[in-house]
mmCIF file of C-alpha atoms in Angstrom:
data_model
loop_
_atom_site.group_PDB
_atom_site.id
_atom_site.type_symbol
_atom_site.label_atom_id
_atom_site.label_comp_id
_atom_site.label_asym_id
_atom_site.label_seq_id
_atom_site.Cartn_x
_atom_site.Cartn_y
_atom_site.Cartn_z
ATOM 1 C CA MET Q 1 125.479 138.788 111.725
ATOM 2 C CA THR Q 2 127.737 138.987 108.670
ATOM 3 C CA LYS Q 3 126.490 140.361 105.380
ATOM 4 C CA GLN Q 4 127.112 137.023 103.649
ATOM 5 C CA LEU Q 5 125.065 135.083 106.242
ATOM 6 C CA LEU Q 6 122.184 137.554 105.952
ATOM 7 C CA ILE Q 7 122.125 137.113 102.171
ATOM 8 C CA ILE Q 8 122.016 133.311 102.555
ATOM 9 C CA ILE Q 9 119.096 133.515 105.022
ATOM 10 C CA LEU Q 10 117.157 135.872 102.745
ATOM 11 C CA LEU Q 11 117.713 133.605 99.748
ATOM 12 C CA PHE Q 12 116.589 130.569 101.776
ATOM 13 C CA CYS Q 13 113.415 132.323 102.935
ATOM 14 C CA SER Q 14 112.621 133.557 99.430
ATOM 15 C CA ASN Q 15 112.896 129.974 98.125
ATOM 16 C CA ILE Q 16 110.450 128.754 100.781
ATOM 17 C CA TYR Q 17 107.856 131.437 100.155
ATOM 18 C CA GLY Q 18 108.368 131.286 96.403
ATOM 19 C CA GLN Q 19 107.189 127.680 96.201
ATOM 20 C CA ASN Q 20 103.769 127.007 94.682
ATOM 21 C CA ILE Q 21 101.140 126.469 97.365
ATOM 22 C CA THR Q 22 97.672 125.266 96.384
ATOM 23 C CA ASP Q 23 94.518 124.651 98.378
ATOM 24 C CA ASN Q 24 93.873 121.083 99.494
ATOM 25 C CA ILE Q 25 90.224 120.660 98.499
ATOM 26 C CA VAL Q 26 88.384 117.492 99.511
ATOM 27 C CA GLY Q 27 85.163 116.966 97.582
ATOM 28 C CA SER Q 28 82.631 119.726 97.103
ATOM 29 C CA SER Q 29 79.937 121.487 99.120
ATOM 30 C CA LEU Q 30 76.392 122.224 98.038
ATOM 31 C CA LEU Q 31 73.684 124.362 99.625
ATOM 32 C CA ILE Q 32 70.193 122.911 99.245
ATOM 33 C CA GLN Q 33 67.202 125.162 99.578
ATOM 34 C CA SER Q 34 65.057 122.732 101.517
ATOM 35 C CA LYS Q 35 61.318 123.117 101.259
ATOM 36 C CA ILE Q 36 60.809 120.419 103.864
ATOM 37 C CA MET Q 37 63.109 122.023 106.426
ATOM 38 C CA ASN Q 38 62.170 125.534 105.276
ATOM 39 C CA ASP Q 39 65.850 126.373 105.449
ATOM 40 C CA GLU Q 40 69.165 126.275 103.610
ATOM 41 C CA ARG Q 41 71.120 123.049 104.212
ATOM 42 C CA GLU Q 42 74.718 122.121 103.371
ATOM 43 C CA ILE Q 43 75.790 118.748 102.036
ATOM 44 C CA GLN Q 44 79.325 117.657 101.193
ATOM 45 C CA ILE Q 45 80.054 115.297 98.323
ATOM 46 C CA PHE Q 46 83.131 113.202 97.643
ATOM 47 C CA LEU Q 47 83.398 111.266 94.383
ATOM 48 C CA PRO Q 48 85.748 108.281 93.969
ATOM 49 C CA ASP Q 49 89.033 108.935 92.186
ATOM 50 C CA GLY Q 50 87.911 106.753 89.292
ATOM 51 C CA TYR Q 51 84.514 108.400 88.878
ATOM 52 C CA GLU Q 52 85.281 110.638 85.863
ATOM 53 C CA ASP Q 53 86.991 107.866 83.902
ATOM 54 C CA SER Q 54 84.282 105.258 84.339
ATOM 55 C CA ASP Q 55 80.645 104.697 83.492
ATOM 56 C CA ILE Q 56 79.833 102.428 86.424
ATOM 57 C CA THR Q 57 77.375 103.184 89.198
ATOM 58 C CA TYR Q 58 78.535 103.617 92.783
ATOM 59 C CA PRO Q 59 77.187 102.848 96.258
ATOM 60 C CA VAL Q 60 76.694 105.882 98.496
ATOM 61 C CA LEU Q 61 77.640 106.363 102.138
ATOM 62 C CA TYR Q 62 75.524 109.026 103.860
ATOM 63 C CA ILE Q 63 77.158 110.615 106.902
ATOM 64 C CA LEU Q 64 75.062 112.394 109.537
ATOM 65 C CA ASP Q 65 76.888 115.263 111.236
ATOM 66 C CA GLY Q 66 78.962 115.676 108.093
ATOM 67 C CA GLN Q 67 80.596 118.752 109.625
ATOM 68 C CA ARG Q 68 82.361 116.315 111.987
ATOM 69 C CA TYR Q 69 82.773 113.022 110.144
ATOM 70 C CA PHE Q 70 82.844 113.703 106.390
ATOM 71 C CA LEU Q 71 86.651 113.978 106.233
ATOM 72 C CA HIS Q 72 87.050 110.860 108.383
ATOM 73 C CA ALA Q 73 84.848 108.936 105.954
ATOM 74 C CA VAL Q 74 86.912 110.141 102.987
ATOM 75 C CA SER Q 75 90.124 109.080 104.722
ATOM 76 C CA LEU Q 76 88.685 105.625 105.403
ATOM 77 C CA GLN Q 77 87.499 105.256 101.822
ATOM 78 C CA LYS Q 78 90.969 106.122 100.499
ATOM 79 C CA SER Q 79 92.568 103.534 102.764
ATOM 80 C CA PHE Q 80 89.989 100.848 101.964
ATOM 81 C CA ILE Q 81 90.502 101.327 98.228
ATOM 82 C CA GLU Q 82 94.304 101.283 98.487
ATOM 83 C CA PHE Q 83 94.246 97.954 100.307
ATOM 84 C CA LYS Q 84 91.379 96.506 98.221
ATOM 85 C CA GLN Q 85 89.042 96.124 101.198
ATOM 86 C CA THR Q 86 85.953 97.664 99.566
ATOM 87 C CA PRO Q 87 84.778 98.872 96.175
ATOM 88 C CA GLU Q 88 84.788 102.596 95.485
ATOM 89 C CA PHE Q 89 81.800 104.506 96.837
ATOM 90 C CA ILE Q 90 80.462 108.055 96.928
ATOM 91 C CA ILE Q 91 80.381 109.865 100.280
ATOM 92 C CA VAL Q 92 77.732 112.421 101.187
ATOM 93 C CA GLY Q 93 78.029 114.425 104.405
ATOM 94 C CA ILE Q 94 74.801 115.925 105.715
ATOM 95 C CA SER Q 95 75.845 118.819 107.921
ATOM 96 C CA LYS Q 96 73.904 119.946 110.951
ATOM 97 C CA LYS Q 97 73.584 123.547 112.088
ATOM 98 C CA THR Q 98 74.494 124.483 115.630
ATOM 99 C CA SER Q 99 71.017 125.893 116.094
ATOM 100 C CA ASP Q 100 69.485 122.471 115.365
ATOM 101 C CA ARG Q 101 70.896 120.954 118.531
ATOM 102 C CA ASN Q 102 69.470 117.408 118.370
ATOM 103 C CA ARG Q 103 65.882 118.245 117.432
ATOM 104 C CA ASN Q 104 66.299 116.826 113.939
ATOM 105 C CA PHE Q 105 67.221 113.477 115.457
ATOM 106 C CA SER Q 106 64.363 113.447 117.974
ATOM 107 C CA VAL Q 107 61.188 115.573 117.905
ATOM 108 C CA ASN Q 108 61.691 116.506 114.233
ATOM 109 C CA SER Q 109 63.024 113.092 113.175
ATOM 110 C CA GLN Q 110 60.276 112.266 110.654
ATOM 111 C CA LYS Q 111 60.633 115.668 109.026
ATOM 112 C CA TYR Q 112 64.401 115.257 108.888
ATOM 113 C CA LEU Q 113 64.071 111.779 107.394
ATOM 114 C CA ASP Q 114 61.759 113.192 104.704
ATOM 115 C CA PHE Q 115 64.410 115.818 103.944
ATOM 116 C CA ILE Q 116 67.098 113.147 103.580
ATOM 117 C CA LYS Q 117 64.924 110.853 101.481
ATOM 118 C CA LYS Q 118 63.153 113.344 99.207
ATOM 119 C CA GLU Q 119 65.722 116.098 98.832
ATOM 120 C CA VAL Q 120 69.218 114.804 99.628
ATOM 121 C CA ILE Q 121 69.006 111.262 98.212
ATOM 122 C CA ASP Q 122 66.897 112.348 95.246
ATOM 123 C CA HIS Q 123 69.430 115.061 94.399
ATOM 124 C CA ILE Q 124 72.398 112.678 94.655
ATOM 125 C CA ASP Q 125 70.652 109.993 92.582
ATOM 126 C CA ASN Q 126 69.698 112.517 89.895
ATOM 127 C CA GLN Q 127 73.082 114.210 89.663
ATOM 128 C CA TYR Q 128 75.483 111.283 90.026
ATOM 129 C CA ARG Q 129 75.844 107.695 88.855
ATOM 130 C CA THR Q 130 74.605 105.910 91.944
ATOM 131 C CA SER Q 131 73.655 102.296 92.454
ATOM 132 C CA GLU Q 132 70.771 101.250 94.667
ATOM 133 C CA LYS Q 133 73.190 100.405 97.479
ATOM 134 C CA ARG Q 134 73.225 102.922 100.334
ATOM 135 C CA MET Q 135 74.782 103.117 103.818
ATOM 136 C CA LEU Q 136 73.763 105.460 106.645
ATOM 137 C CA PHE Q 137 76.015 106.402 109.558
ATOM 138 C CA GLY Q 138 75.260 108.394 112.693
ATOM 139 C CA TRP Q 139 76.610 108.957 116.211
ATOM 140 C CA ALA Q 140 74.883 109.552 119.572
ATOM 141 C CA PHE Q 141 71.467 111.131 118.844
ATOM 142 C CA GLY Q 142 72.338 110.611 115.174
ATOM 143 C CA GLY Q 143 72.978 106.929 115.955
ATOM 144 C CA GLY Q 144 69.526 106.682 117.525
ATOM 145 C CA PHE Q 145 68.130 108.321 114.381
ATOM 146 C CA VAL Q 146 69.879 105.673 112.246
ATOM 147 C CA ILE Q 147 68.096 102.878 114.120
ATOM 148 C CA GLU Q 148 64.789 104.750 113.985
ATOM 149 C CA THR Q 149 65.275 105.141 110.230
ATOM 150 C CA MET Q 150 65.788 101.381 109.957
ATOM 151 C CA THR Q 151 62.413 100.726 111.582
ATOM 152 C CA ASN Q 152 60.596 103.450 109.611
ATOM 153 C CA GLU Q 153 62.278 103.019 106.208
ATOM 154 C CA PRO Q 154 63.829 99.536 106.266
ATOM 155 C CA ASN Q 155 64.546 99.482 102.527
ATOM 156 C CA LEU Q 156 65.931 102.996 102.179
ATOM 157 C CA PHE Q 157 69.449 101.873 103.154
ATOM 158 C CA ASP Q 158 71.298 98.561 102.937
ATOM 159 C CA ALA Q 159 73.548 99.231 105.928
ATOM 160 C CA TYR Q 160 72.639 101.042 109.132
ATOM 161 C CA ILE Q 161 75.812 101.930 111.072
ATOM 162 C CA SER Q 162 75.181 103.405 114.502
ATOM 163 C CA ALA Q 163 77.820 104.597 116.988
ATOM 164 C CA SER Q 164 76.754 105.046 120.625
ATOM 165 C CA PRO Q 165 73.043 105.313 119.700
ATOM 166 C CA PHE Q 166 70.961 107.334 122.139
ATOM 167 C CA PRO Q 167 68.305 107.275 123.441
ATOM 168 C CA LEU Q 168 67.348 103.649 122.830
ATOM 169 C CA LYS Q 169 65.234 102.590 125.786
ATOM 170 C CA GLU Q 170 62.060 104.272 124.507
ATOM 171 C CA LYS Q 171 62.684 102.799 121.035
ATOM 172 C CA ILE Q 172 62.953 99.175 122.204
ATOM 173 C CA ASN Q 173 59.210 98.423 121.922
ATOM 174 C CA GLU Q 174 59.141 99.943 118.445
ATOM 175 C CA ILE Q 175 62.166 97.864 117.411
ATOM 176 C CA ASP Q 176 60.565 94.761 118.947
ATOM 177 C CA ASN Q 177 57.421 95.283 116.858
ATOM 178 C CA PHE Q 178 59.527 95.907 113.770
ATOM 179 C CA LEU Q 179 61.393 92.619 114.176
ATOM 180 C CA THR Q 180 58.112 90.740 114.638
ATOM 181 C CA GLU Q 181 56.547 92.277 111.538
ATOM 182 C CA ASN Q 182 59.616 92.003 109.281
ATOM 183 C CA SER Q 183 60.633 88.361 109.498
ATOM 184 C CA SER Q 184 62.597 88.503 106.233
ATOM 185 C CA PHE Q 185 64.502 91.729 106.926
ATOM 186 C CA ASN Q 186 67.998 91.226 105.475
ATOM 187 C CA LYS Q 187 69.879 94.511 105.841
ATOM 188 C CA LEU Q 188 72.951 95.190 107.981
ATOM 189 C CA LEU Q 189 72.692 96.796 111.404
ATOM 190 C CA PHE Q 190 76.061 97.491 113.006
ATOM 191 C CA PHE Q 191 75.956 99.299 116.343
ATOM 192 C CA SER Q 192 78.403 99.952 119.137
ATOM 193 C CA SER Q 193 79.053 101.526 122.502
ATOM 194 C CA GLY Q 194 82.089 102.091 124.670
ATOM 195 C CA THR Q 195 82.587 100.154 127.879
ATOM 196 C CA ASN Q 196 81.970 103.221 130.081
ATOM 197 C CA GLU Q 197 79.087 105.012 128.377
ATOM 198 C CA GLY Q 198 76.493 104.712 131.124
ATOM 199 C CA VAL Q 199 72.945 105.030 129.787
ATOM 200 C CA VAL Q 200 74.223 104.624 126.212
ATOM 201 C CA LYS Q 201 75.683 101.238 127.101
ATOM 202 C CA ASP Q 202 72.486 100.272 128.953
ATOM 203 C CA GLY Q 203 70.503 100.936 125.778
ATOM 204 C CA THR Q 204 72.850 99.062 123.447
ATOM 205 C CA ASN Q 205 72.947 96.081 125.827
ATOM 206 C CA GLU Q 206 69.139 95.966 125.857
ATOM 207 C CA LEU Q 207 69.019 96.173 122.062
ATOM 208 C CA ASN Q 208 71.654 93.449 121.800
ATOM 209 C CA LEU Q 209 69.614 91.102 124.005
ATOM 210 C CA LEU Q 210 66.478 91.850 121.988
ATOM 211 C CA LEU Q 211 68.238 91.020 118.727
ATOM 212 C CA ILE Q 212 69.694 87.816 120.153
ATOM 213 C CA ASP Q 213 66.155 86.772 121.039
ATOM 214 C CA LYS Q 214 64.139 88.078 118.096
ATOM 215 C CA ALA Q 215 66.278 89.077 115.111
ATOM 216 C CA PRO Q 216 65.213 87.285 111.894
ATOM 217 C CA LYS Q 217 67.701 84.716 110.647
ATOM 218 C CA THR Q 218 67.971 86.757 107.469
ATOM 219 C CA MET Q 219 69.086 89.868 109.360
ATOM 220 C CA ASN Q 220 72.767 90.758 109.273
ATOM 221 C CA TRP Q 221 73.465 92.433 112.622
ATOM 222 C CA PHE Q 222 76.470 92.976 114.877
ATOM 223 C CA PHE Q 223 76.989 94.651 118.223
ATOM 224 C CA ARG Q 224 80.491 95.701 119.194
ATOM 225 C CA GLU Q 225 81.479 96.878 122.653
ATOM 226 C CA LEU Q 226 84.517 99.073 122.112
ATOM 227 C CA GLN Q 227 87.202 98.562 124.714
ATOM 228 C CA GLY Q 228 88.993 101.722 125.813
ATOM 229 C CA GLU Q 229 86.803 104.077 123.772
ATOM 230 C CA GLU Q 230 84.880 106.996 125.173
ATOM 231 C CA HIS Q 231 81.683 108.601 123.891
ATOM 232 C CA ARG Q 232 83.523 111.052 121.621
ATOM 233 C CA SER Q 233 85.795 108.422 120.073
ATOM 234 C CA THR Q 234 83.319 105.632 119.249
ATOM 235 C CA PRO Q 235 82.192 107.108 115.899
ATOM 236 C CA PHE Q 236 85.639 106.795 114.355
ATOM 237 C CA THR Q 237 86.103 103.124 115.243
ATOM 238 C CA THR Q 238 82.481 102.248 114.498
ATOM 239 C CA LEU Q 239 82.451 103.684 110.997
ATOM 240 C CA TYR Q 240 85.600 101.711 110.127
ATOM 241 C CA HIS Q 241 84.255 98.385 111.373
ATOM 242 C CA GLY Q 242 80.740 99.007 110.077
ATOM 243 C CA ILE Q 243 81.914 99.580 106.505
ATOM 244 C CA LYS Q 244 84.220 96.556 106.698
ATOM 245 C CA LYS Q 245 81.372 94.401 107.942
ATOM 246 C CA TYR Q 246 79.089 95.575 105.131
ATOM 247 C CA TYR Q 247 81.761 94.662 102.580
ATOM 248 C CA ASN Q 248 82.658 91.479 104.431
ATOM 249 C CA TYR Q 249 82.947 89.394 101.256
ATOM 250 C CA PHE Q 250 84.822 91.933 99.128
ATOM 251 C CA PRO Q 251 88.502 91.425 100.157
ATOM 252 C CA GLU Q 252 90.528 88.431 99.114
ATOM 253 C CA LEU Q 253 90.516 86.008 102.016
ATOM 254 C CA GLN Q 254 93.591 85.733 104.202
ATOM 255 C CA PHE Q 255 94.228 83.931 107.496
ATOM 256 C CA ASN Q 256 96.917 84.800 110.006
ATOM 257 C CA SER Q 257 97.454 81.248 111.225
ATOM 258 C CA LEU Q 258 96.395 77.637 110.705
ATOM 259 C CA GLU Q 259 94.396 77.881 113.919
ATOM 260 C CA GLU Q 260 92.408 80.819 112.566
ATOM 261 C CA PHE Q 261 91.854 78.898 109.312
ATOM 262 C CA SER Q 262 90.613 75.840 111.200
ATOM 263 C CA ASN Q 263 88.365 77.822 113.546
ATOM 264 C CA SER Q 264 86.754 79.594 110.574
ATOM 265 C CA GLY Q 265 85.670 76.291 109.050
ATOM 266 C CA GLY Q 266 88.636 75.208 106.944
ATOM 267 C CA LEU Q 267 88.445 74.794 103.190
ATOM 268 C CA ASP Q 268 84.653 74.472 103.274
ATOM 269 C CA TYR Q 269 84.487 78.026 104.596
ATOM 270 C CA VAL Q 270 87.043 79.242 102.039
ATOM 271 C CA TYR Q 271 85.090 77.888 99.079
ATOM 272 C CA SER Q 272 81.807 79.151 100.542
ATOM 273 C CA TYR Q 273 83.326 82.618 101.006
ATOM 274 C CA TYR Q 274 84.285 82.840 97.336
ATOM 275 C CA GLN Q 275 80.870 81.601 96.239
ATOM 276 C CA LYS Q 276 79.266 84.447 98.201
ATOM 277 C CA ARG Q 277 81.871 86.934 96.977
ATOM 278 C CA ALA Q 278 81.131 86.006 93.372
ATOM 279 C CA SER Q 279 77.390 86.255 93.937
ATOM 280 C CA GLU Q 280 77.568 89.645 95.649
ATOM 281 C CA PHE Q 281 80.264 91.427 93.652
ATOM 282 C CA GLY Q 282 80.605 89.530 90.389
ATOM 283 C CA PHE Q 283 84.106 88.212 91.059
ATOM 284 C CA SER Q 284 85.250 84.786 89.913
ATOM 285 C CA LYS Q 285 84.388 81.835 92.160
ATOM 286 C CA ASP Q 286 87.955 80.572 91.784
ATOM 287 C CA LEU Q 287 90.349 81.034 94.685
ATOM 288 C CA PRO Q 288 92.830 83.883 94.070
ATOM 289 C CA ASP Q 289 96.527 83.105 94.062
ATOM 290 C CA TRP Q 290 96.986 85.274 97.171
ATOM 291 C CA THR Q 291 94.589 83.169 99.242
ATOM 292 C CA MET Q 292 96.159 79.905 98.115
ATOM 293 C CA PHE Q 293 99.651 81.204 98.825
ATOM 294 C CA THR Q 294 98.846 82.606 102.280
ATOM 295 C CA LEU Q 295 97.247 79.322 103.308
ATOM 296 C CA THR Q 296 100.353 77.483 102.166
ATOM 297 C CA ARG Q 297 102.564 80.069 103.884
ATOM 298 C CA ASN Q 298 100.726 79.546 107.173
ATOM 299 C CA ALA Q 299 101.623 75.869 107.022
ATOM 300 C CA ILE Q 300 105.255 76.793 106.305
ATOM 301 C CA ARG Q 301 105.329 79.184 109.266
ATOM 302 C CA ALA Q 302 103.830 76.500 111.496
ATOM 303 C CA ASN Q 303 106.362 73.976 110.138
ATOM 304 C CA ASP Q 304 103.432 71.644 109.438
ATOM 305 C CA TYR Q 305 104.462 69.610 106.417
ATOM 306 C CA ASN Q 306 101.302 67.490 106.301
ATOM 307 C CA GLN Q 307 99.060 70.558 106.077
ATOM 308 C CA PHE Q 308 101.471 72.153 103.616
ATOM 309 C CA ASN Q 309 101.284 69.099 101.394
ATOM 310 C CA ASN Q 310 97.492 69.038 101.648
ATOM 311 C CA PHE Q 311 97.299 72.635 100.435
ATOM 312 C CA VAL Q 312 99.753 72.090 97.577
ATOM 313 C CA ASN Q 313 97.824 69.031 96.380
ATOM 314 C CA GLU Q 314 94.438 70.765 96.819
ATOM 315 C CA PHE Q 315 95.529 73.703 94.665
ATOM 316 C CA LYS Q 316 97.772 71.778 92.259
ATOM 317 C CA ASN Q 317 95.447 71.959 89.254
ATOM 318 C CA THR Q 318 95.314 75.760 89.485
ATOM 319 C CA GLU Q 319 99.108 75.967 88.920
ATOM 320 C CA PHE Q 320 99.131 78.932 91.300
ATOM 321 C CA ILE Q 321 102.781 78.430 92.250
ATOM 322 C CA SER Q 322 103.853 79.212 88.682
ATOM 323 C CA ARG Q 323 102.216 82.653 88.961
ATOM 324 C CA LEU Q 324 103.742 83.654 92.297
ATOM 325 C CA ARG Q 325 106.575 86.105 92.756
ATOM 326 C CA VAL Q 326 109.892 84.315 92.653
ATOM 327 C CA THR Q 327 110.548 84.936 96.367
ATOM 328 C CA ARG Q 328 107.187 83.456 97.372
ATOM 329 C CA ALA Q 329 107.555 80.443 95.096
ATOM 330 C CA CYS Q 330 111.091 79.876 96.393
ATOM 331 C CA SER Q 331 109.786 79.733 99.958
ATOM 332 C CA ILE Q 332 107.717 76.715 98.890
ATOM 333 C CA ALA Q 333 110.707 75.015 97.259
ATOM 334 C CA GLU Q 334 112.804 75.773 100.332
ATOM 335 C CA PHE Q 335 110.204 74.108 102.553
ATOM 336 C CA TYR Q 336 110.452 70.995 100.393
ATOM 337 C CA LEU Q 337 114.206 71.100 100.963
ATOM 338 C CA LYS Q 338 113.791 71.566 104.707
ATOM 339 C CA HIS Q 339 111.754 68.357 104.840
ATOM 340 C CA ASN Q 340 114.130 66.385 102.619
ATOM 341 C CA GLU Q 341 111.817 66.335 99.596
ATOM 342 C CA TYR Q 342 114.816 66.807 97.324
ATOM 343 C CA ASP Q 343 113.237 65.828 94.006
ATOM 344 C CA LYS Q 344 110.324 68.236 94.514
ATOM 345 C CA ALA Q 345 112.683 71.002 95.600
ATOM 346 C CA ILE Q 346 114.940 70.529 92.562
ATOM 347 C CA LYS Q 347 112.004 70.435 90.154
ATOM 348 C CA LEU Q 348 110.563 73.693 91.489
ATOM 349 C CA PHE Q 349 113.924 75.477 91.776
ATOM 350 C CA LEU Q 350 114.773 74.526 88.163
ATOM 351 C CA PHE Q 351 111.427 75.839 86.967
ATOM 352 C CA LEU Q 352 111.955 79.116 88.815
ATOM 353 C CA ALA Q 353 115.541 79.501 87.624
ATOM 354 C CA GLU Q 354 114.375 79.177 84.021
ATOM 355 C CA LYS Q 355 111.408 81.516 84.512
ATOM 356 C CA HIS Q 356 113.479 84.110 86.406
ATOM 357 C CA PRO Q 357 116.938 83.976 84.839
ATOM 358 C CA ASN Q 358 118.138 87.096 86.675
ATOM 359 C CA SER Q 359 117.177 85.828 90.130
ATOM 360 C CA VAL Q 360 119.846 84.310 92.355
ATOM 361 C CA ARG Q 361 117.528 82.700 94.908
ATOM 362 C CA PRO Q 362 116.472 79.668 92.799
ATOM 363 C CA LEU Q 363 120.123 79.031 91.895
ATOM 364 C CA ASN Q 364 121.225 79.239 95.508
ATOM 365 C CA GLY Q 365 118.331 76.915 96.342
ATOM 366 C CA LEU Q 366 119.636 74.387 93.821
ATOM 367 C CA GLY Q 367 123.105 74.742 95.303
ATOM 368 C CA ASP Q 368 121.725 74.113 98.799
ATOM 369 C CA THR Q 369 119.737 71.093 97.624
ATOM 370 C CA TYR Q 370 122.674 69.415 95.867
ATOM 371 C CA LYS Q 371 124.886 70.205 98.859
ATOM 372 C CA GLU Q 372 122.439 68.271 101.066
ATOM 373 C CA LEU Q 373 122.666 65.416 98.552
ATOM 374 C CA LYS Q 374 126.480 65.478 98.888
ATOM 375 C CA LYS Q 375 126.831 66.445 95.236
ATOM 376 C CA GLU Q 376 129.403 69.155 95.901
ATOM 377 C CA ARG Q 377 130.468 69.725 92.296
ATOM 378 C CA LYS Q 378 126.921 70.316 91.101
ATOM 379 C CA ALA Q 379 126.191 72.490 94.120
ATOM 380 C CA SER Q 380 129.285 74.572 93.408
ATOM 381 C CA SER Q 381 128.257 75.141 89.786
ATOM 382 C CA TYR Q 382 124.915 76.629 90.850
ATOM 383 C CA TYR Q 383 126.524 78.780 93.536
ATOM 384 C CA LYS Q 384 128.908 80.150 90.901
ATOM 385 C CA LYS Q 385 126.019 80.950 88.561
ATOM 386 C CA ALA Q 386 124.220 82.736 91.376
ATOM 387 C CA LYS Q 387 127.342 84.738 92.227
ATOM 388 C CA LYS Q 388 127.870 85.746 88.611
ATOM 389 C CA ILE Q 389 124.271 86.972 88.299
ATOM 390 C CA SER Q 390 124.544 88.797 91.614
ATOM 391 C CA GLU Q 391 127.694 90.624 90.459
ATOM 392 C CA SER Q 392 126.043 91.446 87.139
ATOM 393 C CA ASN Q 393 122.946 92.807 88.859
ATOM 394 C CA SER Q 394 125.030 94.977 91.186
ATOM 395 C CA ASN Q 395 126.771 96.558 88.202
#
């Protein structure tokens, strides 16, 4: 090795190791001296990014087996917030010691529930700005504990999310009695099992049949059989879908096709969705521009002019097209052109060209429209304007 090459390698290595490296800390940990458990217990707490800069109160997601699933819950929350699928919420992981095995979820379940209710929840509510909305998640024996908690403390949580709950068979009679005695129960129960989970699947199938037969009409419940998942993987999928189901009316509505729109109930469903969204989260009852555009876009993709025209006329008074990005609005004008609605295409392209003077797409659209009308000179003038703007933008 030459002396010069050695010097280069040493300089390269010194640059790498000289860079600032900081710890990646997610949330905080707290040790609770539990009088109920007569032991020291760890909980993990993650606050939303906007917590310090706001004065609002937040829902709380409580995670059993926090030593396993706390970080997964944080990752989900980050993704949900980025894509506007849920509001921000606090996450609390309740860790379990190895020495506990599953006693806290079975023979000591009432004691453990008292610990969660009187020491963990009370601490979180006293120390942080929490709303009265709470979710509880557990897996396996913890999933069975979630369902037992629902029957013992039905108003303690608003969502009970249970992955591969076990054991369920001896709880069925208790759940049956609970359903009979709580005819107005209106919380969410979301539970799941994999397709090859043996006795776990037997229990969830029995619970599913019981709920089909006896669940109150007010109860919000869902059973999901997870294709291709095994016992160890169900918690990750279940927590994702359970949270989404709880916040079912939070996202802006979007359909992937006209068929999906029709099967969901059409415009009646759309307006009903936004009524419920407004009632639950305080949003406006008006349809967002995104929903109106995606409905219109589905008709464009299906090349269904009649449905396209129905949507445009339905939403005309909202003037949503005027607020769309120029590319999205141009796709509507271009669909008019495709179906020989020249006057409507010209009117919209002219509006967009004036509103977006540095955009070439409306000008090219006008050129294409006048070319179809055999008005070559006028078409050429718009093409030239588009080219001039394009050259100016590139410089």
